JSON list of C-alpha atoms in Angstrom, two decimals:
[
{"chain": "A", "resi": 1, "resn": "MET", "atom": "CA", "xyz": [90.36, 88.96, 112.61]},
{"chain": "A", "resi": 2, "resn": "ARG", "atom": "CA", "xyz": [88.76, 85.63, 111.69]},
{"chain": "A", "resi": 3, "resn": "VAL", "atom": "CA", "xyz": [90.39, 82.62, 113.38]},
{"chain": "A", "resi": 4, "resn": "LEU", "atom": "CA", "xyz": [89.85, 78.86, 113.01]},
{"chain": "A", "resi": 5, "resn": "VAL", "atom": "CA", "xyz": [90.84, 76.68, 115.97]},
{"chain": "A", "resi": 6, "resn": "VAL", "atom": "CA", "xyz": [91.53, 73.04, 115.02]},
{"chain": "A", "resi": 7, "resn": "GLU", "atom": "CA", "xyz": [92.02, 70.98, 118.19]},
{"chain": "A", "resi": 8, "resn": "ASP", "atom": "CA", "xyz": [90.73, 67.48, 118.99]},
{"chain": "A", "resi": 9, "resn": "PHE", "atom": "CA", "xyz": [90.77, 67.86, 122.78]},
{"chain": "A", "resi": 10, "resn": "GLU", "atom": "CA", "xyz": [87.31, 69.38, 123.03]},
{"chain": "A", "resi": 11, "resn": "ILE", "atom": "CA", "xyz": [87.71, 71.06, 126.42]},
{"chain": "A", "resi": 12, "resn": "LEU", "atom": "CA", "xyz": [90.86, 72.85, 125.25]},
{"chain": "A", "resi": 13, "resn": "ALA", "atom": "CA", "xyz": [89.29, 73.70, 121.89]},
{"chain": "A", "resi": 14, "resn": "ARG", "atom": "CA", "xyz": [86.22, 75.30, 123.49]},
{"chain": "A", "resi": 15, "resn": "THR", "atom": "CA", "xyz": [88.36, 77.11, 126.04]},
{"chain": "A", "resi": 16, "resn": "LEU", "atom": "CA", "xyz": [90.55, 78.58, 123.32]},
{"chain": "A", "resi": 17, "resn": "GLY", "atom": "CA", "xyz": [87.49, 79.62, 121.34]},
{"chain": "A", "resi": 18, "resn": "THR", "atom": "CA", "xyz": [85.92, 81.36, 124.32]},
{"chain": "A", "resi": 19, "resn": "GLY", "atom": "CA", "xyz": [89.16, 83.07, 125.31]},
{"chain": "A", "resi": 20, "resn": "LEU", "atom": "CA", "xyz": [89.92, 84.36, 121.83]},
{"chain": "A", "resi": 21, "resn": "ARG", "atom": "CA", "xyz": [86.37, 85.68, 121.44]},
{"chain": "A", "resi": 22, "resn": "ARG", "atom": "CA", "xyz": [86.83, 87.62, 124.67]},
{"chain": "A", "resi": 23, "resn": "GLU", "atom": "CA", "xyz": [89.87, 89.18, 123.00]},
{"chain": "A", "resi": 24, "resn": "GLY", "atom": "CA", "xyz": [87.58, 90.51, 120.29]},
{"chain": "A", "resi": 25, "resn": "LEU", "atom": "CA", "xyz": [88.35, 87.92, 117.60]},
{"chain": "A", "resi": 26, "resn": "ALA", "atom": "CA", "xyz": [85.82, 86.04, 115.47]},
{"chain": "A", "resi": 27, "resn": "VAL", "atom": "CA", "xyz": [86.48, 82.35, 116.16]},
{"chain": "A", "resi": 28, "resn": "ASP", "atom": "CA", "xyz": [85.23, 79.06, 114.75]},
{"chain": "A", "resi": 29, "resn": "VAL", "atom": "CA", "xyz": [86.18, 75.77, 116.44]},
{"chain": "A", "resi": 30, "resn": "VAL", "atom": "CA", "xyz": [86.47, 72.30, 114.85]},
{"chain": "A", "resi": 31, "resn": "LEU", "atom": "CA", "xyz": [87.74, 69.02, 116.28]},
{"chain": "A", "resi": 32, "resn": "ASP", "atom": "CA", "xyz": [89.26, 67.23, 113.26]},
{"chain": "A", "resi": 33, "resn": "GLY", "atom": "CA", "xyz": [91.16, 67.82, 110.05]},
{"chain": "A", "resi": 34, "resn": "ASN", "atom": "CA", "xyz": [88.31, 66.92, 107.69]},
{"chain": "A", "resi": 35, "resn": "THR", "atom": "CA", "xyz": [86.00, 69.55, 109.12]},
{"chain": "A", "resi": 36, "resn": "ALA", "atom": "CA", "xyz": [88.83, 72.08, 109.12]},
{"chain": "A", "resi": 37, "resn": "LEU", "atom": "CA", "xyz": [89.31, 71.66, 105.37]},
{"chain": "A", "resi": 38, "resn": "GLU", "atom": "CA", "xyz": [85.55, 71.96, 104.80]},
{"chain": "A", "resi": 39, "resn": "ARG", "atom": "CA", "xyz": [85.49, 75.27, 106.67]},
{"chain": "A", "resi": 40, "resn": "LEU", "atom": "CA", "xyz": [88.59, 76.54, 104.87]},
{"chain": "A", "resi": 41, "resn": "ALA", "atom": "CA", "xyz": [86.90, 75.84, 101.54]},
{"chain": "A", "resi": 42, "resn": "VAL", "atom": "CA", "xyz": [84.12, 78.34, 102.24]},
{"chain": "A", "resi": 43, "resn": "THR", "atom": "CA", "xyz": [85.49, 80.83, 104.80]},
{"chain": "A", "resi": 44, "resn": "PRO", "atom": "CA", "xyz": [88.45, 83.25, 104.42]},
{"chain": "A", "resi": 45, "resn": "TYR", "atom": "CA", "xyz": [90.37, 82.82, 107.69]},
{"chain": "A", "resi": 46, "resn": "ASP", "atom": "CA", "xyz": [93.20, 85.13, 108.70]},
{"chain": "A", "resi": 47, "resn": "VAL", "atom": "CA", "xyz": [94.81, 82.67, 111.12]},
{"chain": "A", "resi": 48, "resn": "VAL", "atom": "CA", "xyz": [94.42, 78.93, 111.78]},
{"chain": "A", "resi": 49, "resn": "VAL", "atom": "CA", "xyz": [95.45, 77.63, 115.21]},
{"chain": "A", "resi": 50, "resn": "LEU", "atom": "CA", "xyz": [96.20, 74.03, 114.26]},
{"chain": "A", "resi": 51, "resn": "ASP", "atom": "CA", "xyz": [96.97, 71.09, 116.52]},
{"chain": "A", "resi": 52, "resn": "ARG", "atom": "CA", "xyz": [99.43, 68.91, 114.65]},
{"chain": "A", "resi": 53, "resn": "ASP", "atom": "CA", "xyz": [97.89, 65.60, 115.75]},
{"chain": "A", "resi": 54, "resn": "VAL", "atom": "CA", "xyz": [94.19, 66.07, 114.96]},
{"chain": "A", "resi": 55, "resn": "PRO", "atom": "CA", "xyz": [92.22, 63.00, 113.74]},
{"chain": "A", "resi": 56, "resn": "GLY", "atom": "CA", "xyz": [90.91, 62.56, 110.23]},
{"chain": "A", "resi": 57, "resn": "VAL", "atom": "CA", "xyz": [93.14, 64.48, 107.85]},
{"chain": "A", "resi": 58, "resn": "HIS", "atom": "CA", "xyz": [96.36, 64.86, 109.85]},
{"chain": "A", "resi": 59, "resn": "GLY", "atom": "CA", "xyz": [97.44, 68.33, 110.91]},
{"chain": "A", "resi": 60, "resn": "ASP", "atom": "CA", "xyz": [100.54, 68.10, 108.70]},
{"chain": "A", "resi": 61, "resn": "GLU", "atom": "CA", "xyz": [98.37, 67.59, 105.61]},
{"chain": "A", "resi": 62, "resn": "VAL", "atom": "CA", "xyz": [95.95, 70.34, 106.68]},
{"chain": "A", "resi": 63, "resn": "CYS", "atom": "CA", "xyz": [98.92, 72.69, 106.95]},
{"chain": "A", "resi": 64, "resn": "ARG", "atom": "CA", "xyz": [100.20, 71.72, 103.49]},
{"chain": "A", "resi": 65, "resn": "ARG", "atom": "CA", "xyz": [96.79, 72.37, 101.93]},
{"chain": "A", "resi": 66, "resn": "ILE", "atom": "CA", "xyz": [96.48, 75.75, 103.64]},
{"chain": "A", "resi": 67, "resn": "VAL", "atom": "CA", "xyz": [99.89, 76.78, 102.32]},
{"chain": "A", "resi": 68, "resn": "ALA", "atom": "CA", "xyz": [99.01, 75.56, 98.81]},
{"chain": "A", "resi": 69, "resn": "GLY", "atom": "CA", "xyz": [95.47, 76.87, 98.56]},
{"chain": "A", "resi": 70, "resn": "HIS", "atom": "CA", "xyz": [95.16, 79.77, 101.01]},
{"chain": "A", "resi": 71, "resn": "PRO", "atom": "CA", "xyz": [98.32, 81.89, 100.76]},
{"chain": "A", "resi": 72, "resn": "ALA", "atom": "CA", "xyz": [96.86, 84.78, 102.80]},
{"chain": "A", "resi": 73, "resn": "CYS", "atom": "CA", "xyz": [96.02, 82.49, 105.73]},
{"chain": "A", "resi": 74, "resn": "ARG", "atom": "CA", "xyz": [98.62, 82.10, 108.51]},
{"chain": "A", "resi": 75, "resn": "VAL", "atom": "CA", "xyz": [99.15, 78.90, 110.52]},
{"chain": "A", "resi": 76, "resn": "LEU", "atom": "CA", "xyz": [100.05, 78.69, 114.20]},
{"chain": "A", "resi": 77, "resn": "MET", "atom": "CA", "xyz": [100.83, 75.04, 114.87]},
{"chain": "A", "resi": 78, "resn": "LEU", "atom": "CA", "xyz": [100.28, 73.53, 118.32]},
{"chain": "A", "resi": 79, "resn": "THR", "atom": "CA", "xyz": [101.75, 70.27, 119.53]},
{"chain": "A", "resi": 80, "resn": "ALA", "atom": "CA", "xyz": [102.79, 68.43, 122.67]},
{"chain": "A", "resi": 81, "resn": "ALA", "atom": "CA", "xyz": [106.11, 67.66, 120.94]},
{"chain": "A", "resi": 82, "resn": "SER", "atom": "CA", "xyz": [108.65, 70.29, 121.94]},
{"chain": "A", "resi": 83, "resn": "THR", "atom": "CA", "xyz": [112.07, 69.20, 120.69]},
{"chain": "A", "resi": 84, "resn": "VAL", "atom": "CA", "xyz": [113.95, 71.51, 118.33]},
{"chain": "A", "resi": 85, "resn": "ARG", "atom": "CA", "xyz": [113.85, 68.86, 115.56]},
{"chain": "A", "resi": 86, "resn": "GLN", "atom": "CA", "xyz": [110.07, 68.57, 115.80]},
{"chain": "A", "resi": 87, "resn": "ARG", "atom": "CA", "xyz": [109.66, 72.33, 115.73]},
{"chain": "A", "resi": 88, "resn": "VAL", "atom": "CA", "xyz": [111.85, 72.56, 112.64]},
{"chain": "A", "resi": 89, "resn": "ASP", "atom": "CA", "xyz": [109.77, 69.84, 110.98]},
{"chain": "A", "resi": 90, "resn": "GLY", "atom": "CA", "xyz": [106.56, 71.73, 111.77]},
{"chain": "A", "resi": 91, "resn": "LEU", "atom": "CA", "xyz": [107.87, 74.97, 110.31]},
{"chain": "A", "resi": 92, "resn": "GLY", "atom": "CA", "xyz": [109.16, 73.03, 107.31]},
{"chain": "A", "resi": 93, "resn": "LEU", "atom": "CA", "xyz": [105.58, 72.09, 106.48]},
{"chain": "A", "resi": 94, "resn": "GLY", "atom": "CA", "xyz": [104.84, 75.77, 105.93]},
{"chain": "A", "resi": 95, "resn": "ALA", "atom": "CA", "xyz": [103.53, 76.76, 109.37]},
{"chain": "A", "resi": 96, "resn": "ASP", "atom": "CA", "xyz": [104.19, 80.41, 110.17]},
{"chain": "A", "resi": 97, "resn": "ASP", "atom": "CA", "xyz": [104.70, 79.86, 113.89]},
{"chain": "A", "resi": 98, "resn": "TYR", "atom": "CA", "xyz": [104.95, 76.97, 116.34]},
{"chain": "A", "resi": 99, "resn": "LEU", "atom": "CA", "xyz": [103.82, 76.80, 119.97]},
{"chain": "A", "resi": 100, "resn": "PRO", "atom": "CA", "xyz": [104.49, 73.72, 122.13]},
{"chain": "A", "resi": 101, "resn": "LYS", "atom": "CA", "xyz": [101.98, 72.58, 124.74]},
{"chain": "A", "resi": 102, "resn": "PRO", "atom": "CA", "xyz": [101.48, 73.51, 127.51]},
{"chain": "A", "resi": 103, "resn": "PHE", "atom": "CA", "xyz": [101.47, 77.21, 126.64]},
{"chain": "A", "resi": 104, "resn": "ASP", "atom": "CA", "xyz": [100.46, 80.47, 128.25]},
{"chain": "A", "resi": 105, "resn": "PHE", "atom": "CA", "xyz": [97.20, 81.81, 126.81]},
{"chain": "A", "resi": 106, "resn": "ALA", "atom": "CA", "xyz": [98.53, 85.39, 126.71]},
{"chain": "A", "resi": 107, "resn": "GLU", "atom": "CA", "xyz": [101.40, 84.20, 124.51]},
{"chain": "A", "resi": 108, "resn": "LEU", "atom": "CA", "xyz": [98.97, 82.42, 122.20]},
{"chain": "A", "resi": 109, "resn": "VAL", "atom": "CA", "xyz": [96.93, 85.61, 121.80]},
{"chain": "A", "resi": 110, "resn": "ALA", "atom": "CA", "xyz": [100.06, 87.67, 121.09]},
{"chain": "A", "resi": 111, "resn": "ARG", "atom": "CA", "xyz": [101.22, 85.19, 118.45]},
{"chain": "A", "resi": 112, "resn": "VAL", "atom": "CA", "xyz": [97.79, 85.05, 116.78]},
{"chain": "A", "resi": 113, "resn": "ARG", "atom": "CA", "xyz": [97.66, 88.85, 116.61]},
{"chain": "A", "resi": 114, "resn": "ALA", "atom": "CA", "xyz": [101.19, 89.02, 115.22]},
{"chain": "A", "resi": 115, "resn": "LEU", "atom": "CA", "xyz": [100.33, 86.50, 112.50]},
{"chain": "A", "resi": 116, "resn": "GLY", "atom": "CA", "xyz": [97.13, 88.35, 111.66]},
{"chain": "A", "resi": 117, "resn": "ARG", "atom": "CA", "xyz": [99.17, 91.45, 110.86]},
{"chain": "A", "resi": 118, "resn": "ARG", "atom": "CA", "xyz": [101.43, 89.66, 108.38]},
{"chain": "A", "resi": 119, "resn": "PRO", "atom": "CA", "xyz": [99.31, 89.46, 105.20]},
{"chain": "A", "resi": 120, "resn": "GLY", "atom": "CA", "xyz": [99.78, 92.43, 102.89]},
{"chain": "A", "resi": 121, "resn": "ALA", "atom": "CA", "xyz": [101.64, 95.52, 104.02]},
{"chain": "A", "resi": 122, "resn": "ALA", "atom": "CA", "xyz": [102.85, 95.56, 107.59]},
{"chain": "A", "resi": 123, "resn": "LEU", "atom": "CA", "xyz": [100.55, 97.43, 109.93]},
{"chain": "A", "resi": 124, "resn": "PRO", "atom": "CA", "xyz": [101.87, 99.90, 112.50]},
{"chain": "A", "resi": 125, "resn": "PRO", "atom": "CA", "xyz": [101.51, 98.93, 116.18]},
{"chain": "A", "resi": 126, "resn": "THR", "atom": "CA", "xyz": [99.00, 101.77, 116.64]},
{"chain": "A", "resi": 127, "resn": "LEU", "atom": "CA", "xyz": [96.27, 102.58, 114.11]},
{"chain": "A", "resi": 128, "resn": "GLU", "atom": "CA", "xyz": [95.32, 106.23, 113.69]},
{"chain": "A", "resi": 129, "resn": "CYS", "atom": "CA", "xyz": [92.88, 108.44, 111.82]},
{"chain": "A", "resi": 130, "resn": "GLY", "atom": "CA", "xyz": [93.07, 112.12, 112.75]},
{"chain": "A", "resi": 131, "resn": "ASP", "atom": "CA", "xyz": [92.53, 112.39, 116.50]},
{"chain": "A", "resi": 132, "resn": "LEU", "atom": "CA", "xyz": [91.35, 108.77, 116.70]},
{"chain": "A", "resi": 133, "resn": "THR", "atom": "CA", "xyz": [93.92, 106.21, 117.95]},
{"chain": "A", "resi": 134, "resn": "LEU", "atom": "CA", "xyz": [93.55, 102.47, 118.42]},
{"chain": "A", "resi": 135, "resn": "ASP", "atom": "CA", "xyz": [96.10, 100.14, 120.04]},
{"chain": "A", "resi": 136, "resn": "PRO", "atom": "CA", "xyz": [95.25, 96.50, 119.12]},
{"chain": "A", "resi": 137, "resn": "ASN", "atom": "CA", "xyz": [97.61, 95.02, 121.73]},
{"chain": "A", "resi": 138, "resn": "SER", "atom": "CA", "xyz": [96.37, 96.94, 124.76]},
{"chain": "A", "resi": 139, "resn": "ARG", "atom": "CA", "xyz": [92.79, 96.94, 123.41]},
{"chain": "A", "resi": 140, "resn": "VAL", "atom": "CA", "xyz": [92.47, 100.68, 123.97]},
{"chain": "A", "resi": 141, "resn": "ALA", "atom": "CA", "xyz": [90.90, 103.23, 121.62]},
{"chain": "A", "resi": 142, "resn": "THR", "atom": "CA", "xyz": [90.94, 106.98, 122.26]},
{"chain": "A", "resi": 143, "resn": "ARG", "atom": "CA", "xyz": [89.66, 110.06, 120.50]},
{"chain": "A", "resi": 144, "resn": "ASP", "atom": "CA", "xyz": [91.11, 113.47, 121.24]},
{"chain": "A", "resi": 145, "resn": "GLY", "atom": "CA", "xyz": [92.66, 111.94, 124.37]},
{"chain": "A", "resi": 146, "resn": "ARG", "atom": "CA", "xyz": [89.33, 110.51, 125.56]},
{"chain": "A", "resi": 147, "resn": "ARG", "atom": "CA", "xyz": [89.20, 106.76, 126.10]},
{"chain": "A", "resi": 148, "resn": "LEU", "atom": "CA", "xyz": [86.34, 105.13, 124.22]},
{"chain": "A", "resi": 149, "resn": "GLU", "atom": "CA", "xyz": [84.28, 102.48, 125.98]},
{"chain": "A", "resi": 150, "resn": "LEU", "atom": "CA", "xyz": [83.76, 100.04, 123.13]},
{"chain": "A", "resi": 151, "resn": "SER", "atom": "CA", "xyz": [82.32, 96.55, 123.19]},
{"chain": "A", "resi": 152, "resn": "PRO", "atom": "CA", "xyz": [84.61, 93.78, 121.83]},
{"chain": "A", "resi": 153, "resn": "LYS", "atom": "CA", "xyz": [82.66, 93.72, 118.56]},
{"chain": "A", "resi": 154, "resn": "GLU", "atom": "CA", "xyz": [82.70, 97.51, 118.17]},
{"chain": "A", "resi": 155, "resn": "PHE", "atom": "CA", "xyz": [86.44, 97.49, 118.81]},
{"chain": "A", "resi": 156, "resn": "ALA", "atom": "CA", "xyz": [86.96, 94.72, 116.25]},
{"chain": "A", "resi": 157, "resn": "VAL", "atom": "CA", "xyz": [84.95, 96.56, 113.58]},
{"chain": "A", "resi": 158, "resn": "LEU", "atom": "CA", "xyz": [86.85, 99.79, 114.18]},
{"chain": "A", "resi": 159, "resn": "GLU", "atom": "CA", "xyz": [90.19, 97.94, 114.10]},
{"chain": "A", "resi": 160, "resn": "TYR", "atom": "CA", "xyz": [89.31, 96.29, 110.78]},
{"chain": "A", "resi": 161, "resn": "LEU", "atom": "CA", "xyz": [88.26, 99.60, 109.22]},
{"chain": "A", "resi": 162, "resn": "LEU", "atom": "CA", "xyz": [91.35, 101.46, 110.47]},
{"chain": "A", "resi": 163, "resn": "ALA", "atom": "CA", "xyz": [93.60, 98.71, 109.10]},
{"chain": "A", "resi": 164, "resn": "SER", "atom": "CA", "xyz": [92.38, 99.64, 105.58]},
{"chain": "A", "resi": 165, "resn": "PRO", "atom": "CA", "xyz": [92.21, 103.46, 105.61]},
{"chain": "A", "resi": 166, "resn": "GLY", "atom": "CA", "xyz": [90.33, 104.91, 102.66]},
{"chain": "A", "resi": 167, "resn": "ARG", "atom": "CA", "xyz": [89.24, 101.49, 101.36]},
{"chain": "A", "resi": 168, "resn": "VAL", "atom": "CA", "xyz": [85.52, 100.75, 101.15]},
{"chain": "A", "resi": 169, "resn": "ILE", "atom": "CA", "xyz": [84.67, 97.72, 103.30]},
{"chain": "A", "resi": 170, "resn": "SER", "atom": "CA", "xyz": [81.44, 95.94, 102.46]},
{"chain": "A", "resi": 171, "resn": "PRO", "atom": "CA", "xyz": [79.08, 94.65, 105.17]},
{"chain": "A", "resi": 172, "resn": "GLU", "atom": "CA", "xyz": [79.75, 91.14, 103.83]},
{"chain": "A", "resi": 173, "resn": "GLU", "atom": "CA", "xyz": [83.50, 91.54, 104.34]},
{"chain": "A", "resi": 174, "resn": "LEU", "atom": "CA", "xyz": [82.98, 92.76, 107.89]},
{"chain": "A", "resi": 175, "resn": "LEU", "atom": "CA", "xyz": [80.66, 89.83, 108.56]},
{"chain": "A", "resi": 176, "resn": "ASP", "atom": "CA", "xyz": [83.27, 87.39, 107.20]},
{"chain": "A", "resi": 177, "resn": "HIS", "atom": "CA", "xyz": [86.18, 88.77, 109.24]},
{"chain": "A", "resi": 178, "resn": "VAL", "atom": "CA", "xyz": [84.66, 90.12, 112.45]},
{"chain": "A", "resi": 179, "resn": "TRP", "atom": "CA", "xyz": [81.81, 87.68, 113.12]},
{"chain": "A", "resi": 180, "resn": "ASP", "atom": "CA", "xyz": [82.01, 83.88, 113.39]},
{"chain": "A", "resi": 181, "resn": "GLU", "atom": "CA", "xyz": [80.08, 81.00, 111.80]},
{"chain": "A", "resi": 182, "resn": "ALA", "atom": "CA", "xyz": [77.08, 81.57, 114.08]},
{"chain": "A", "resi": 183, "resn": "ALA", "atom": "CA", "xyz": [76.31, 84.88, 112.37]},
{"chain": "A", "resi": 184, "resn": "ASP", "atom": "CA", "xyz": [73.18, 84.91, 110.23]},
{"chain": "A", "resi": 185, "resn": "PRO", "atom": "CA", "xyz": [74.17, 86.15, 106.71]},
{"chain": "A", "resi": 186, "resn": "PHE", "atom": "CA", "xyz": [70.95, 88.18, 106.67]},
{"chain": "A", "resi": 187, "resn": "THR", "atom": "CA", "xyz": [71.56, 89.76, 110.04]},
{"chain": "A", "resi": 188, "resn": "THR", "atom": "CA", "xyz": [71.58, 93.51, 110.62]},
{"chain": "A", "resi": 189, "resn": "ALA", "atom": "CA", "xyz": [74.39, 93.11, 113.15]},
{"chain": "A", "resi": 190, "resn": "VAL", "atom": "CA", "xyz": [76.91, 95.02, 111.00]},
{"chain": "A", "resi": 191, "resn": "LYS", "atom": "CA", "xyz": [74.59, 97.98, 110.50]},
{"chain": "A", "resi": 192, "resn": "THR", "atom": "CA", "xyz": [73.64, 98.02, 114.19]},
{"chain": "A", "resi": 193, "resn": "THR", "atom": "CA", "xyz": [77.26, 97.83, 115.35]},
{"chain": "A", "resi": 194, "resn": "ILE", "atom": "CA", "xyz": [78.32, 100.62, 113.00]},
{"chain": "A", "resi": 195, "resn": "LYS", "atom": "CA", "xyz": [75.49, 102.80, 114.32]},
{"chain": "A", "resi": 196, "resn": "ARG", "atom": "CA", "xyz": [76.55, 102.26, 117.95]},
{"chain": "A", "resi": 197, "resn": "LEU", "atom": "CA", "xyz": [80.20, 102.83, 117.03]},
{"chain": "A", "resi": 198, "resn": "ARG", "atom": "CA", "xyz": [79.44, 106.15, 115.35]},
{"chain": "A", "resi": 199, "resn": "THR", "atom": "CA", "xyz": [77.55, 107.32, 118.43]},
{"chain": "A", "resi": 200, "resn": "LYS", "atom": "CA", "xyz": [80.51, 106.50, 120.70]},
{"chain": "A", "resi": 201, "resn": "LEU", "atom": "CA", "xyz": [83.04, 108.08, 118.33]},
{"chain": "A", "resi": 202, "resn": "GLY", "atom": "CA", "xyz": [81.12, 111.37, 118.29]},
{"chain": "A", "resi": 203, "resn": "ASP", "atom": "CA", "xyz": [81.64, 114.30, 115.88]},
{"chain": "A", "resi": 204, "resn": "PRO", "atom": "CA", "xyz": [83.02, 114.98, 113.40]},
{"chain": "A", "resi": 205, "resn": "PRO", "atom": "CA", "xyz": [82.17, 111.59, 111.81]},
{"chain": "A", "resi": 206, "resn": "VAL", "atom": "CA", "xyz": [85.02, 109.15, 111.24]},
{"chain": "A", "resi": 207, "resn": "VAL", "atom": "CA", "xyz": [83.16, 106.16, 109.78]},
{"chain": "A", "resi": 208, "resn": "HIS", "atom": "CA", "xyz": [81.40, 107.03, 106.52]},
{"chain": "A", "resi": 209, "resn": "THR", "atom": "CA", "xyz": [78.81, 105.10, 104.54]},
{"chain": "A", "resi": 210, "resn": "VAL", "atom": "CA", "xyz": [79.49, 104.69, 100.83]},
{"chain": "A", "resi": 211, "resn": "ARG", "atom": "CA", "xyz": [76.17, 104.25, 99.06]},
{"chain": "A", "resi": 212, "resn": "GLY", "atom": "CA", "xyz": [75.89, 100.76, 97.60]},
{"chain": "A", "resi": 213, "resn": "GLY", "atom": "CA", "xyz": [79.37, 99.84, 98.76]},
{"chain": "A", "resi": 214, "resn": "GLY", "atom": "CA", "xyz": [79.88, 99.76, 102.50]},
{"chain": "A", "resi": 215, "resn": "TYR", "atom": "CA", "xyz": [81.94, 101.74, 104.99]},
{"chain": "A", "resi": 216, "resn": "ARG", "atom": "CA", "xyz": [85.30, 103.48, 105.19]},
{"chain": "A", "resi": 217, "resn": "VAL", "atom": "CA", "xyz": [87.25, 105.68, 107.57]},
{"chain": "A", "resi": 218, "resn": "GLY", "atom": "CA", "xyz": [88.89, 109.00, 106.73]},
{"chain": "A", "resi": 219, "resn": "GLU", "atom": "CA", "xyz": [87.69, 112.16, 105.07]},
{"chain": "A", "resi": 220, "resn": "PRO", "atom": "CA", "xyz": [84.06, 112.25, 103.81]}
]
């Protein structure tokens, strides 16, 4: 899942970015509304964690533009205002969810994950392919009852592939959704991660290479 954090309090913004990356998400962090819109213009984000009172372009306007121009992107709005009226106003702007400050980080993660599952068809709580099972919430993957020791990036790649069974996923799509802005577009990180993942998954193969296209899970 690719997430954009828009928060002007830099310490909180960096903390959220670090914490969400540790949860296996690809996260970019910006400190104002102008930069947020610039990133949204070039990067397909799944979820935007948006402080309502960011400088530059106000968070309300950022939310409106996301709703108008990026219908697949979900918005989790943050604010220090916590009255019912203010929450209703925030949701009325088109935000998908609303979390008043201060908040528990575990709740933030749960809400981000829930929003990330909304676009398209609803995903089941557990993703499966044959004897391979992945639980996004508990961050546990098993094969034939054996727990797999996956790195956060390996887990994220496997989760993304299992969420689209049978569909061919290009390396570019994986780079867009599983890595963050620091990733070099010419990197071999996707190929290297897939290779390590295949080794840990064992036989018979689950992740298949489609010549000239990318990768998919399922039958050869």
